[in-house]
């Protein structure tokens, strides 16, 4: 597989509903769409870096710079026997996992299309449908939160995650439990707490949550280990796990009992598979996170979620919750059983609507 041309596009799509986390509210989402070409085929992926360096230090602008000036030259014209060779080729660049992942994942799509295989087969997946959960942002009122939860449960989603922050935590969880009983429920703090909040967070224990995601700082492991010793609720790490090595350390020091895998955070499919395998080996369940992807990234996430140790519903919901219209047609749908069928065509197996991509494009760059 040789990549002889790379196209970068900076797109912006309006969100169907605003999305609010502990670091703020967004109404639309810019992202970089990567198209790689070689041997008469094209592969696609999107970069999950956002407008602001709040979830991670990367932004769409840093990704654009690093992709164009440093990563593209490392792969253009190189003959790769398999897309698992792409991430190691990017090794001279430190960090910038989201930029790396976009390029690497587009290469997997290209390879799978060339082989005439659905991506999940190339990745080593095993299932035909994946379980879907939703991530519900911070709302303006508890009444609005309950409305949202009601809608998502009625749609069939298999797990509800609510975003929390100091001032929007115990009351929100209590209200959801009071209204909906024993539904599969978890919370995500995106690093909004400190170890000094341990006693306050232990107040969540009585609500029997599936887990609390990333309660402490984005790069912390040690305080999470200290916090986990004081909580019955399992800690799941998101932001803190940016390499397989960080995951090995986190597991060894018992900083978490569950890990969320986002390929953008760890550098793509190859590193996600390594992380998945490590967790399987250490009996740590994993689930697939979400980054408000368009249908392109969403399709990649679905294929990756077919690996055997993705044992909990992921943050991979229907396209219509995010963008209307999406970049793909048809969009990703969730059945009334809360599951998403895995696309069966070659590569990511979704049809990208060229006019929609064109319409949403703010900048374009061709390399090679
Ligand atoms: O922490 O999981 C997160 C979205 C953007 C950045 C970080 C996160 C999220 C989500 C949304 O929770 C998941 C989704 O529905 O795509
Ligand atoms: Mg998270």
mmCIF file of C-alpha atoms and ligand atoms in Angstrom:
data_model
loop_
_atom_site.group_PDB
_atom_site.id
_atom_site.type_symbol
_atom_site.label_atom_id
_atom_site.label_comp_id
_atom_site.label_asym_id
_atom_site.label_seq_id
_atom_site.Cartn_x
_atom_site.Cartn_y
_atom_site.Cartn_z
ATOM 1 C CA UNK A 1 0.000 0.000 0.000
ATOM 2 C CA UNK A 2 1.449 3.282 -1.128
ATOM 3 C CA UNK A 3 -0.049 6.672 -0.282
ATOM 4 C CA UNK A 4 0.720 9.085 -3.096
ATOM 5 C CA UNK A 5 -1.644 11.913 -2.277
ATOM 6 C CA UNK A 6 -3.150 13.341 0.906
ATOM 7 C CA UNK A 7 -5.973 15.844 1.068
ATOM 8 C CA UNK A 8 -6.717 17.788 4.244
ATOM 9 C CA UNK A 9 -9.955 19.682 4.696
ATOM 10 C CA UNK A 10 -10.930 21.856 7.598
ATOM 11 C CA UNK A 11 -14.688 21.417 8.008
ATOM 12 C CA UNK A 12 -17.222 22.860 10.388
ATOM 13 C CA UNK A 13 -20.594 21.331 11.204
ATOM 14 C CA UNK A 14 -23.313 22.769 13.449
ATOM 15 C CA UNK A 15 -24.343 20.476 16.316
ATOM 16 C CA UNK A 16 -28.012 19.493 16.522
ATOM 17 C CA UNK A 17 -27.886 20.321 20.263
ATOM 18 C CA UNK A 18 -25.210 22.216 22.167
ATOM 19 C CA UNK A 19 -22.817 19.995 24.092
ATOM 20 C CA UNK A 20 -21.597 21.074 27.519
ATOM 21 C CA UNK A 21 -18.854 19.475 29.591
ATOM 22 C CA UNK A 22 -16.935 20.661 32.640
ATOM 23 C CA UNK A 23 -14.799 22.749 30.257
ATOM 24 C CA UNK A 24 -17.600 24.588 28.517
ATOM 25 C CA UNK A 25 -20.362 24.597 25.935
ATOM 26 C CA UNK A 26 -19.999 24.222 22.157
ATOM 27 C CA UNK A 27 -22.586 24.779 19.420
ATOM 28 C CA UNK A 28 -20.622 23.591 16.417
ATOM 29 C CA UNK A 29 -17.571 21.511 15.707
ATOM 30 C CA UNK A 30 -14.627 22.114 13.411
ATOM 31 C CA UNK A 31 -12.561 19.092 12.411
ATOM 32 C CA UNK A 32 -9.951 18.014 9.929
ATOM 33 C CA UNK A 33 -11.030 15.430 7.385
ATOM 34 C CA UNK A 34 -8.157 13.395 5.941
ATOM 35 C CA UNK A 35 -8.353 11.648 2.583
ATOM 36 C CA UNK A 36 -5.445 9.444 1.516
ATOM 37 C CA UNK A 37 -5.121 8.114 -1.997
ATOM 38 C CA UNK A 38 -3.134 5.274 -3.491
ATOM 39 C CA UNK A 39 -3.524 2.498 -6.085
ATOM 40 C CA UNK A 40 -6.746 4.048 -7.373
ATOM 41 C CA UNK A 41 -8.457 3.881 -3.967
ATOM 42 C CA UNK A 42 -9.163 6.497 -1.320
ATOM 43 C CA UNK A 43 -9.346 6.155 2.457
ATOM 44 C CA UNK A 44 -10.945 8.552 4.923
ATOM 45 C CA UNK A 45 -10.719 9.468 8.570
ATOM 46 C CA UNK A 46 -11.324 12.522 10.699
ATOM 47 C CA UNK A 47 -9.183 14.175 13.320
ATOM 48 C CA UNK A 48 -11.023 14.423 16.640
ATOM 49 C CA UNK A 49 -9.095 17.464 17.907
ATOM 50 C CA UNK A 50 -11.531 20.255 18.719
ATOM 51 C CA UNK A 51 -11.515 24.032 18.379
ATOM 52 C CA UNK A 52 -9.975 24.542 21.851
ATOM 53 C CA UNK A 53 -7.108 22.821 23.686
ATOM 54 C CA UNK A 54 -9.390 21.874 26.608
ATOM 55 C CA UNK A 55 -9.991 18.138 26.298
ATOM 56 C CA UNK A 56 -6.411 17.709 25.114
ATOM 57 C CA UNK A 57 -3.603 20.047 24.077
ATOM 58 C CA UNK A 58 -4.347 19.422 20.396
ATOM 59 C CA UNK A 59 -6.663 21.628 18.342
ATOM 60 C CA UNK A 60 -7.790 21.533 14.716
ATOM 61 C CA UNK A 61 -5.113 24.145 14.004
ATOM 62 C CA UNK A 62 -2.239 22.204 15.615
ATOM 63 C CA UNK A 63 -3.423 19.076 13.812
ATOM 64 C CA UNK A 64 -3.470 20.925 10.481
ATOM 65 C CA UNK A 65 0.067 22.176 11.057
ATOM 66 C CA UNK A 66 1.488 18.857 12.260
ATOM 67 C CA UNK A 67 -0.294 16.780 9.604
ATOM 68 C CA UNK A 68 0.779 18.998 6.737
ATOM 69 C CA UNK A 69 4.315 19.916 7.809
ATOM 70 C CA UNK A 70 5.494 16.786 9.640
ATOM 71 C CA UNK A 71 3.296 13.687 9.344
ATOM 72 C CA UNK A 72 2.381 13.697 5.655
ATOM 73 C CA UNK A 73 6.058 13.762 4.543
ATOM 74 C CA UNK A 74 6.705 10.665 6.710
ATOM 75 C CA UNK A 75 4.200 8.527 4.786
ATOM 76 C CA UNK A 76 3.960 9.948 1.252
ATOM 77 C CA UNK A 77 5.426 7.511 -1.250
ATOM 78 C CA UNK A 78 6.349 4.916 1.396
ATOM 79 C CA UNK A 79 5.407 1.318 0.575
ATOM 80 C CA UNK A 80 3.601 -0.102 3.623
ATOM 81 C CA UNK A 81 2.859 -3.837 3.700
ATOM 82 C CA UNK A 82 0.112 -3.238 6.272
ATOM 83 C CA UNK A 83 -1.467 -0.193 7.945
ATOM 84 C CA UNK A 84 -0.079 -1.331 11.297
ATOM 85 C CA UNK A 85 3.263 -0.032 9.975
ATOM 86 C CA UNK A 86 2.001 3.539 9.713
ATOM 87 C CA UNK A 87 2.013 4.534 13.399
ATOM 88 C CA UNK A 88 5.665 3.460 13.912
ATOM 89 C CA UNK A 89 6.602 5.510 10.831
ATOM 90 C CA UNK A 90 5.230 8.585 12.610
ATOM 91 C CA UNK A 91 7.437 7.963 15.652
ATOM 92 C CA UNK A 92 9.826 10.916 15.055
ATOM 93 C CA UNK A 93 6.931 13.198 16.012
ATOM 94 C CA UNK A 94 6.248 13.213 19.744
ATOM 95 C CA UNK A 95 2.656 13.404 20.897
ATOM 96 C CA UNK A 96 0.045 14.835 18.520
ATOM 97 C CA UNK A 97 -1.824 11.548 18.715
ATOM 98 C CA UNK A 98 -5.019 12.973 17.260
ATOM 99 C CA UNK A 99 -3.214 14.222 14.159
ATOM 100 C CA UNK A 100 -1.394 10.883 13.856
ATOM 101 C CA UNK A 101 -4.593 8.912 14.341
ATOM 102 C CA UNK A 102 -6.403 10.745 11.540
ATOM 103 C CA UNK A 103 -3.696 9.848 9.043
ATOM 104 C CA UNK A 104 -3.236 6.317 10.354
ATOM 105 C CA UNK A 105 -6.946 5.516 10.361
ATOM 106 C CA UNK A 106 -7.385 6.832 6.820
ATOM 107 C CA UNK A 107 -4.593 4.411 5.840
ATOM 108 C CA UNK A 108 -6.512 1.489 7.426
ATOM 109 C CA UNK A 109 -9.597 2.453 5.435
ATOM 110 C CA UNK A 110 -7.517 2.655 2.250
ATOM 111 C CA UNK A 111 -5.973 -0.756 2.897
ATOM 112 C CA UNK A 112 -9.305 -2.420 3.725
ATOM 113 C CA UNK A 113 -10.921 -0.975 0.607
ATOM 114 C CA UNK A 114 -8.021 -2.192 -1.503
ATOM 115 C CA UNK A 115 -8.404 -5.675 -0.013
ATOM 116 C CA UNK A 116 -12.198 -5.559 -0.566
ATOM 117 C CA UNK A 117 -12.762 -6.218 3.140
ATOM 118 C CA UNK A 118 -14.822 -4.436 5.770
ATOM 119 C CA UNK A 119 -12.513 -2.649 8.188
ATOM 120 C CA UNK A 120 -13.621 -4.730 11.194
ATOM 121 C CA UNK A 121 -12.186 -7.868 9.600
ATOM 122 C CA UNK A 122 -8.833 -6.204 9.006
ATOM 123 C CA UNK A 123 -8.813 -4.931 12.608
ATOM 124 C CA UNK A 124 -9.530 -8.418 13.973
ATOM 125 C CA UNK A 125 -13.070 -7.770 15.220
ATOM 126 C CA UNK A 126 -15.581 -10.444 16.048
ATOM 127 C CA UNK A 127 -19.111 -9.091 16.274
ATOM 128 C CA UNK A 128 -21.727 -7.880 13.797
ATOM 129 C CA UNK A 129 -23.473 -5.360 16.034
ATOM 130 C CA UNK A 130 -22.226 -3.095 18.788
ATOM 131 C CA UNK A 131 -23.989 -1.848 21.906
ATOM 132 C CA UNK A 132 -24.721 1.848 21.955
ATOM 133 C CA UNK A 133 -24.794 4.287 24.871
ATOM 134 C CA UNK A 134 -25.258 8.057 25.035
ATOM 135 C CA UNK A 135 -23.287 10.845 26.616
ATOM 136 C CA UNK A 136 -25.592 13.600 27.866
ATOM 137 C CA UNK A 137 -24.027 16.993 28.424
ATOM 138 C CA UNK A 138 -24.582 19.358 31.327
ATOM 139 C CA UNK A 139 -28.044 20.937 30.965
ATOM 140 C CA UNK A 140 -29.543 24.215 32.113
ATOM 141 C CA UNK A 141 -31.858 22.495 34.612
ATOM 142 C CA UNK A 142 -32.517 19.105 36.193
ATOM 143 C CA UNK A 143 -35.880 19.040 34.409
ATOM 144 C CA UNK A 144 -34.094 19.335 31.065
ATOM 145 C CA UNK A 145 -31.678 16.584 32.059
ATOM 146 C CA UNK A 146 -34.541 14.237 32.946
ATOM 147 C CA UNK A 147 -36.221 15.026 29.622
ATOM 148 C CA UNK A 148 -33.061 14.083 27.752
ATOM 149 C CA UNK A 149 -32.591 10.872 29.703
ATOM 150 C CA UNK A 150 -36.221 9.938 29.055
ATOM 151 C CA UNK A 151 -35.819 10.500 25.298
ATOM 152 C CA UNK A 152 -32.614 8.444 25.089
ATOM 153 C CA UNK A 153 -33.981 5.550 27.133
ATOM 154 C CA UNK A 154 -37.107 5.497 24.941
ATOM 155 C CA UNK A 155 -34.840 5.356 21.872
ATOM 156 C CA UNK A 156 -33.356 2.145 23.287
ATOM 157 C CA UNK A 157 -29.853 3.237 24.305
ATOM 158 C CA UNK A 158 -28.184 0.697 26.527
ATOM 159 C CA UNK A 159 -26.404 3.031 28.908
ATOM 160 C CA UNK A 160 -26.729 6.629 30.008
ATOM 161 C CA UNK A 161 -23.690 8.741 30.786
ATOM 162 C CA UNK A 162 -24.110 12.196 32.222
ATOM 163 C CA UNK A 163 -21.442 14.849 32.360
ATOM 164 C CA UNK A 164 -20.751 16.189 35.833
ATOM 165 C CA UNK A 165 -18.793 19.043 37.409
ATOM 166 C CA UNK A 166 -18.715 20.584 40.894
ATOM 167 C CA UNK A 167 -22.230 21.953 41.440
ATOM 168 C CA UNK A 168 -23.784 19.534 38.906
ATOM 169 C CA UNK A 169 -23.109 16.070 40.283
ATOM 170 C CA UNK A 170 -24.844 14.389 43.245
ATOM 171 C CA UNK A 171 -28.163 16.178 42.677
ATOM 172 C CA UNK A 172 -28.167 15.262 38.983
ATOM 173 C CA UNK A 173 -27.428 11.596 39.682
ATOM 174 C CA UNK A 174 -29.975 11.497 42.485
ATOM 175 C CA UNK A 175 -32.650 12.980 40.202
ATOM 176 C CA UNK A 176 -31.958 10.451 37.425
ATOM 177 C CA UNK A 177 -32.044 7.532 39.862
ATOM 178 C CA UNK A 178 -35.265 8.807 41.452
ATOM 179 C CA UNK A 179 -36.978 9.118 38.065
ATOM 180 C CA UNK A 180 -35.608 6.113 36.156
ATOM 181 C CA UNK A 181 -34.587 3.613 38.830
ATOM 182 C CA UNK A 182 -31.874 1.117 38.172
ATOM 183 C CA UNK A 183 -30.926 1.987 34.550
ATOM 184 C CA UNK A 184 -27.282 1.487 33.505
ATOM 185 C CA UNK A 185 -25.837 4.862 34.518
ATOM 186 C CA UNK A 186 -22.384 6.419 34.704
ATOM 187 C CA UNK A 187 -20.848 9.890 35.019
ATOM 188 C CA UNK A 188 -17.940 11.690 33.321
ATOM 189 C CA UNK A 189 -16.167 14.581 35.069
ATOM 190 C CA UNK A 190 -13.521 15.378 32.425
ATOM 191 C CA UNK A 191 -10.995 16.062 35.156
ATOM 192 C CA UNK A 192 -13.041 18.607 37.101
ATOM 193 C CA UNK A 193 -12.210 17.374 40.636
ATOM 194 C CA UNK A 194 -9.214 17.217 42.988
ATOM 195 C CA UNK A 195 -8.194 14.486 45.387
ATOM 196 C CA UNK A 196 -9.468 16.752 48.187
ATOM 197 C CA UNK A 197 -12.969 16.092 46.761
ATOM 198 C CA UNK A 198 -12.683 12.369 47.598
ATOM 199 C CA UNK A 199 -15.272 12.466 50.348
ATOM 200 C CA UNK A 200 -17.702 14.399 48.182
ATOM 201 C CA UNK A 201 -17.207 11.923 45.315
ATOM 202 C CA UNK A 202 -17.734 8.996 47.701
ATOM 203 C CA UNK A 203 -21.263 10.396 47.967
ATOM 204 C CA UNK A 204 -21.806 8.889 44.503
ATOM 205 C CA UNK A 205 -21.234 5.355 45.819
ATOM 206 C CA UNK A 206 -24.794 4.926 47.072
ATOM 207 C CA UNK A 207 -26.144 5.376 43.508
ATOM 208 C CA UNK A 208 -24.427 2.244 42.185
ATOM 209 C CA UNK A 209 -22.994 3.847 39.076
ATOM 210 C CA UNK A 210 -21.287 1.632 36.507
ATOM 211 C CA UNK A 211 -18.269 3.921 36.810
ATOM 212 C CA UNK A 212 -16.999 7.458 37.211
ATOM 213 C CA UNK A 213 -14.943 8.575 34.228
ATOM 214 C CA UNK A 214 -11.843 10.770 34.611
ATOM 215 C CA UNK A 215 -12.661 12.459 37.924
ATOM 216 C CA UNK A 216 -9.180 13.979 38.395
ATOM 217 C CA UNK A 217 -6.620 15.829 36.294
ATOM 218 C CA UNK A 218 -6.115 14.947 32.619
ATOM 219 C CA UNK A 219 -2.577 13.639 33.073
ATOM 220 C CA UNK A 220 -2.869 12.164 36.563
ATOM 221 C CA UNK A 221 -2.521 8.507 37.565
ATOM 222 C CA UNK A 222 -1.309 8.515 41.170
ATOM 223 C CA UNK A 223 -4.147 10.563 42.660
ATOM 224 C CA UNK A 224 -6.642 8.408 40.759
ATOM 225 C CA UNK A 225 -5.109 5.369 42.486
ATOM 226 C CA UNK A 226 -5.490 7.117 45.851
ATOM 227 C CA UNK A 227 -9.066 8.099 44.999
ATOM 228 C CA UNK A 228 -9.993 4.591 43.817
ATOM 229 C CA UNK A 229 -9.001 3.230 47.235
ATOM 230 C CA UNK A 230 -11.627 5.524 48.765
ATOM 231 C CA UNK A 231 -14.464 4.792 46.291
ATOM 232 C CA UNK A 232 -16.597 1.731 45.725
ATOM 233 C CA UNK A 233 -17.578 3.126 42.306
ATOM 234 C CA UNK A 234 -15.086 1.923 39.662
ATOM 235 C CA UNK A 235 -12.930 4.642 38.116
ATOM 236 C CA UNK A 236 -12.661 4.652 34.320
ATOM 237 C CA UNK A 237 -9.819 6.626 32.757
ATOM 238 C CA UNK A 238 -10.177 8.592 29.536
ATOM 239 C CA UNK A 239 -7.861 11.644 29.217
ATOM 240 C CA UNK A 240 -5.040 10.104 31.289
ATOM 241 C CA UNK A 241 -4.576 7.156 28.909
ATOM 242 C CA UNK A 242 -2.723 8.597 25.930
ATOM 243 C CA UNK A 243 -0.328 5.665 25.445
ATOM 244 C CA UNK A 244 -0.341 1.915 26.020
ATOM 245 C CA UNK A 245 2.457 2.498 28.515
ATOM 246 C CA UNK A 246 0.305 4.890 30.548
ATOM 247 C CA UNK A 247 -2.414 2.230 30.601
ATOM 248 C CA UNK A 248 0.008 -0.411 31.871
ATOM 249 C CA UNK A 249 1.091 1.945 34.655
ATOM 250 C CA UNK A 250 -2.507 2.871 35.520
ATOM 251 C CA UNK A 251 -3.528 -0.782 35.755
ATOM 252 C CA UNK A 252 -0.489 -1.729 37.837
ATOM 253 C CA UNK A 253 -1.081 1.083 40.336
ATOM 254 C CA UNK A 254 -4.840 0.381 40.362
ATOM 255 C CA UNK A 255 -5.705 3.886 39.221
ATOM 256 C CA UNK A 256 -8.746 2.525 37.345
ATOM 257 C CA UNK A 257 -10.818 -0.619 36.853
ATOM 258 C CA UNK A 258 -12.113 0.272 33.383
ATOM 259 C CA UNK A 259 -10.573 2.069 30.402
ATOM 260 C CA UNK A 260 -12.245 4.099 27.671
ATOM 261 C CA UNK A 261 -10.567 3.718 24.280
ATOM 262 C CA UNK A 262 -10.599 6.570 21.790
ATOM 263 C CA UNK A 263 -8.319 5.947 18.825
ATOM 264 C CA UNK A 264 -7.701 9.690 18.454
ATOM 265 C CA UNK A 265 -6.298 9.852 21.980
ATOM 266 C CA UNK A 266 -3.778 7.045 21.517
ATOM 267 C CA UNK A 267 -2.717 7.533 17.880
ATOM 268 C CA UNK A 268 -5.063 5.372 15.844
ATOM 269 C CA UNK A 269 -6.241 1.815 15.315
ATOM 270 C CA UNK A 270 -2.934 0.046 15.878
ATOM 271 C CA UNK A 271 -2.394 1.592 19.296
ATOM 272 C CA UNK A 272 -6.077 1.075 20.161
ATOM 273 C CA UNK A 273 -5.719 -2.636 19.389
ATOM 274 C CA UNK A 274 -2.583 -2.838 21.550
ATOM 275 C CA UNK A 275 -4.416 -1.045 24.369
ATOM 276 C CA UNK A 276 -7.423 -3.325 23.940
ATOM 277 C CA UNK A 277 -5.196 -6.422 24.083
ATOM 278 C CA UNK A 278 -3.320 -5.210 27.153
ATOM 279 C CA UNK A 279 -6.620 -4.597 28.955
ATOM 280 C CA UNK A 280 -7.963 -8.010 27.914
ATOM 281 C CA UNK A 281 -4.801 -9.594 29.305
ATOM 282 C CA UNK A 282 -5.187 -7.729 32.630
ATOM 283 C CA UNK A 283 -8.973 -8.360 32.879
ATOM 284 C CA UNK A 284 -9.796 -4.670 32.479
ATOM 285 C CA UNK A 285 -13.023 -4.154 30.483
ATOM 286 C CA UNK A 286 -12.900 -1.449 27.829
ATOM 287 C CA UNK A 287 -15.522 0.549 25.970
ATOM 288 C CA UNK A 288 -15.325 2.889 23.019
ATOM 289 C CA UNK A 289 -15.432 6.608 23.760
ATOM 290 C CA UNK A 290 -16.756 9.300 21.464
ATOM 291 C CA UNK A 291 -15.569 12.735 20.377
ATOM 292 C CA UNK A 292 -18.718 14.065 18.674
ATOM 293 C CA UNK A 293 -17.514 12.565 15.403
ATOM 294 C CA UNK A 294 -19.175 12.948 12.042
ATOM 295 C CA UNK A 295 -20.247 9.751 10.321
ATOM 296 C CA UNK A 296 -16.697 9.172 9.078
ATOM 297 C CA UNK A 297 -15.132 8.921 12.546
ATOM 298 C CA UNK A 298 -18.254 7.232 13.887
ATOM 299 C CA UNK A 299 -17.915 4.455 11.302
ATOM 300 C CA UNK A 300 -14.262 3.911 12.275
ATOM 301 C CA UNK A 301 -15.322 3.687 15.925
ATOM 302 C CA UNK A 302 -17.994 1.104 15.155
ATOM 303 C CA UNK A 303 -15.525 -1.137 13.350
ATOM 304 C CA UNK A 304 -13.004 -0.909 16.194
ATOM 305 C CA UNK A 305 -15.733 -1.697 18.745
ATOM 306 C CA UNK A 306 -16.162 -5.176 17.241
ATOM 307 C CA UNK A 307 -13.048 -6.390 19.067
ATOM 308 C CA UNK A 308 -13.879 -8.868 21.797
ATOM 309 C CA UNK A 309 -12.921 -6.929 24.953
ATOM 310 C CA UNK A 310 -15.203 -3.962 24.144
ATOM 311 C CA UNK A 311 -17.534 -5.351 26.782
ATOM 312 C CA UNK A 312 -19.538 -2.268 27.733
ATOM 313 C CA UNK A 313 -21.747 -0.002 25.578
ATOM 314 C CA UNK A 314 -19.757 2.794 23.949
ATOM 315 C CA UNK A 315 -20.342 6.518 23.382
ATOM 316 C CA UNK A 316 -21.261 5.750 19.773
ATOM 317 C CA UNK A 317 -24.784 6.930 19.160
ATOM 318 C CA UNK A 318 -26.908 7.694 16.085
ATOM 319 C CA UNK A 319 -25.677 10.369 13.646
ATOM 320 C CA UNK A 320 -28.927 12.321 14.055
ATOM 321 C CA UNK A 321 -28.053 13.149 17.683
ATOM 322 C CA UNK A 322 -25.071 15.167 16.419
ATOM 323 C CA UNK A 323 -25.330 16.467 12.854
ATOM 324 C CA UNK A 324 -28.281 16.876 10.506
ATOM 325 C CA UNK A 325 -27.364 16.259 7.839
ATOM 326 C CA UNK A 326 -24.242 14.222 8.546
ATOM 327 C CA UNK A 327 -21.424 13.852 5.996
ATOM 328 C CA UNK A 328 -22.530 10.294 5.255
ATOM 329 C CA UNK A 329 -25.669 8.885 3.710
ATOM 330 C CA UNK A 330 -27.430 6.991 5.131
ATOM 331 C CA UNK A 331 -26.467 8.089 8.648
ATOM 332 C CA UNK A 332 -25.598 5.695 11.473
ATOM 333 C CA UNK A 333 -28.811 4.460 13.071
ATOM 334 C CA UNK A 334 -29.427 2.727 16.362
ATOM 335 C CA UNK A 335 -32.069 0.002 16.546
ATOM 336 C CA UNK A 336 -34.784 -0.109 19.208
ATOM 337 C CA UNK A 337 -32.577 -2.764 20.868
ATOM 338 C CA UNK A 338 -29.889 -0.102 21.406
ATOM 339 C CA UNK A 339 -27.487 -1.743 18.967
ATOM 340 C CA UNK A 340 -25.789 -0.529 15.798
ATOM 341 C CA UNK A 341 -25.171 -2.955 12.905
ATOM 342 C CA UNK A 342 -21.594 -2.879 11.657
ATOM 343 C CA UNK A 343 -21.341 -1.587 8.052
ATOM 344 C CA UNK A 344 -20.520 -4.500 5.765
ATOM 345 C CA UNK A 345 -19.063 -2.795 2.686
ATOM 346 C CA UNK A 346 -15.319 -2.455 2.022
ATOM 347 C CA UNK A 347 -13.338 -0.192 4.372
ATOM 348 C CA UNK A 348 -15.441 1.855 6.779
ATOM 349 C CA UNK A 349 -18.426 0.936 4.593
ATOM 350 C CA UNK A 350 -20.274 4.257 4.593
ATOM 351 C CA UNK A 351 -21.035 6.579 1.687
ATOM 352 C CA UNK A 352 -19.517 10.035 2.058
ATOM 353 C CA UNK A 353 -21.589 12.722 0.347
ATOM 354 C CA UNK A 354 -19.084 14.828 -1.607
ATOM 355 C CA UNK A 355 -21.358 17.907 -1.868
ATOM 356 C CA UNK A 356 -21.851 17.999 1.903
ATOM 357 C CA UNK A 357 -18.119 17.771 2.471
ATOM 358 C CA UNK A 358 -17.592 20.558 -0.063
ATOM 359 C CA UNK A 359 -20.263 22.724 1.568
ATOM 360 C CA UNK A 360 -18.761 22.373 5.040
ATOM 361 C CA UNK A 361 -15.160 22.983 3.902
ATOM 362 C CA UNK A 362 -13.398 26.132 5.140
ATOM 363 C CA UNK A 363 -9.868 25.236 4.011
ATOM 364 C CA UNK A 364 -8.280 22.637 1.781
ATOM 365 C CA UNK A 365 -4.701 21.451 1.277
ATOM 366 C CA UNK A 366 -3.315 18.837 -1.122
ATOM 367 C CA UNK A 367 -0.024 17.105 -0.339
ATOM 368 C CA UNK A 368 1.972 14.858 -2.651
HETATM 369 O O1 LIG B 1 -14.940 12.972 27.653
HETATM 370 O O2 LIG B 1 -15.865 11.452 26.566
HETATM 371 C C1 LIG B 1 -15.535 12.629 26.673
HETATM 372 C C2 LIG B 1 -17.012 14.654 23.789
HETATM 373 C C3 LIG B 1 -15.974 15.505 23.507
HETATM 374 C C4 LIG B 1 -14.835 15.439 24.266
HETATM 375 C C5 LIG B 1 -14.733 14.514 25.306
HETATM 376 C C6 LIG B 1 -15.778 13.651 25.584
HETATM 377 C C7 LIG B 1 -16.952 13.753 24.835
HETATM 378 C C8 LIG B 1 -18.133 12.946 25.093
HETATM 379 C C9 LIG B 1 -19.099 12.811 23.945
HETATM 380 O O3 LIG B 1 -18.430 12.480 26.152
HETATM 381 C C10 LIG B 1 -19.194 11.437 23.432
HETATM 382 C C11 LIG B 1 -19.956 11.426 22.133
HETATM 383 O O4 LIG B 1 -21.178 11.336 22.197
HETATM 384 O O5 LIG B 1 -19.323 11.495 21.053
HETATM 385 MG MG1 LIG B 2 -14.611 11.227 28.836
#
